[in-house]
């Protein structure tokens, strides 16, 4: 330890997607905050790396996410105003499902339950609207007009810049090791210092394996390969209002349940198009995982078949990983037995769109013990027995 002992009102461990937003929210409420991260920001192996993340309001994962998504959308707009940067690009999001896909019904139910606008098209009408995609006679397209994409690295940087402007101390390049009770407060030990605070937020993303173990659940750290393909047919991709798109592989007669998705071109000559194919589980992303050409097979085949205007050979490849919980639902709430310690982890491949709200909810919970946004379904105590009480947490 080199940095001695520091004090704060709140320590945020992990200043990535959710932690950066929590730092911003806490600072705007007047708290003295220290944010700690094992990387600099933007971190190359954090879950938000690789340019962009999809934002959707019509949410196949369930209408219970709608209040969070609404709060997130409002906060992204607020952060855009503060930073003077476009962060949430509302291009619309089109999901293409086979008419027999059971997910189609869930998607429409999620929209109807919350009165969200969603437009259904098929046949020639769909082909004329989305000429960049192959649309088959059995396909149904569902358009979410409030969908689009977030510039993820820009958004995290914007939140942290605002947080530091408001007085947050950001300590990068050090790992946090543990949090323990310390009289009526907590002590967070990092590689370089000890920090005493009355409240702690733990938002470690793919580094949350140790804390999840304490919470009685395994966090799977699953890397994915991101790919960018060159545009062959410029006319198909020149429209300024191209929507983000999602499709599932089972429709193409494949047995794997892979999701394909992509974004409008950010640079005019490539399109980021990705298959949710996971590499082998890793313990941590401190060392980049390896991949080989076979990991690109699904996405190449899909691009060749469904997006004929792209050259089906990627010119850019990146890897990054999220942490997945068994029920694919994040854990957000107070740690049983540790009042004032909130975890926000395990967002299982779909947390960025709501990261601004997750950070704000973590701030609500750590300050007031409660929040107006319904996140009961993310209760971190669901994995431990009802009587479990913790007094310390390993963080690495
Ligand atoms: C390939 C891919 C595509 C995705 N696509 C989408 C999408 O389209 N839409 C969407 O909504 N979501 C998407 N997601 C999911 C989303 O990106 C994540 O759920 C979200 O970014 C997780 O945020 P986080 O704050 O939990 O983690 P991170 O943003 O990774 O932040 C965690 C931070 O904690 C730090 N940390 C970890 N351990 C320690 C430690 N011991 N000490 C100090 N610091 C530590 C890390 O360095 C990191 O900066 C995708 C994820 C991946 C991997």
mmCIF file of C-alpha atoms in Angstrom, residues 132 227-233 237 254 260 269-275 291 293-317:
data_model
loop_
_atom_site.group_PDB
_atom_site.id
_atom_site.type_symbol
_atom_site.label_atom_id
_atom_site.label_comp_id
_atom_site.label_asym_id
_atom_site.label_seq_id
_atom_site.Cartn_x
_atom_site.Cartn_y
_atom_site.Cartn_z
ATOM 1 C CA UNK A 132 -30.554 -3.381 -46.551
ATOM 2 C CA UNK A 227 -16.905 -7.341 -35.819
ATOM 3 C CA UNK A 228 -17.024 -4.542 -38.387
ATOM 4 C CA UNK A 229 -17.740 -5.304 -42.086
ATOM 5 C CA UNK A 230 -17.002 -3.097 -45.106
ATOM 6 C CA UNK A 231 -19.938 -1.739 -47.099
ATOM 7 C CA UNK A 232 -20.132 -2.994 -50.701
ATOM 8 C CA UNK A 233 -23.439 -1.352 -51.661
ATOM 9 C CA UNK A 237 -26.345 2.094 -46.279
ATOM 10 C CA UNK A 254 -29.717 -23.148 -37.329
ATOM 11 C CA UNK A 260 -27.371 -11.141 -34.514
ATOM 12 C CA UNK A 269 -17.410 2.573 -44.857
ATOM 13 C CA UNK A 270 -18.006 -0.167 -42.267
ATOM 14 C CA UNK A 271 -21.009 -1.533 -40.384
ATOM 15 C CA UNK A 272 -20.649 -3.028 -36.917
ATOM 16 C CA UNK A 273 -22.545 -6.338 -37.158
ATOM 17 C CA UNK A 274 -22.179 -8.853 -34.356
ATOM 18 C CA UNK A 275 -23.199 -12.410 -33.487
ATOM 19 C CA UNK A 291 -10.154 -16.139 -30.395
ATOM 20 C CA UNK A 293 -11.154 -17.604 -37.190
ATOM 21 C CA UNK A 294 -13.847 -20.204 -36.362
ATOM 22 C CA UNK A 295 -15.404 -17.737 -33.923
ATOM 23 C CA UNK A 296 -16.259 -15.567 -36.914
ATOM 24 C CA UNK A 297 -18.061 -18.315 -38.864
ATOM 25 C CA UNK A 298 -21.621 -17.562 -37.683
ATOM 26 C CA UNK A 299 -21.397 -13.853 -38.248
ATOM 27 C CA UNK A 300 -19.806 -14.244 -41.689
ATOM 28 C CA UNK A 301 -22.543 -16.698 -42.755
ATOM 29 C CA UNK A 302 -25.263 -14.450 -41.408
ATOM 30 C CA UNK A 303 -23.927 -11.330 -43.123
ATOM 31 C CA UNK A 304 -23.583 -13.256 -46.409
ATOM 32 C CA UNK A 305 -27.191 -14.466 -46.177
ATOM 33 C CA UNK A 306 -29.088 -11.564 -44.638
ATOM 34 C CA UNK A 307 -27.182 -8.342 -45.402
ATOM 35 C CA UNK A 308 -26.091 -8.665 -49.016
ATOM 36 C CA UNK A 309 -24.813 -5.076 -49.182
ATOM 37 C CA UNK A 310 -21.865 -5.879 -46.882
ATOM 38 C CA UNK A 311 -18.640 -7.705 -47.750
ATOM 39 C CA UNK A 312 -18.821 -10.776 -45.442
ATOM 40 C CA UNK A 313 -15.226 -10.514 -44.208
ATOM 41 C CA UNK A 314 -14.617 -8.363 -41.106
ATOM 42 C CA UNK A 315 -11.959 -5.667 -41.272
ATOM 43 C CA UNK A 316 -11.969 -4.917 -37.567
ATOM 44 C CA UNK A 317 -12.373 -7.268 -34.607
#
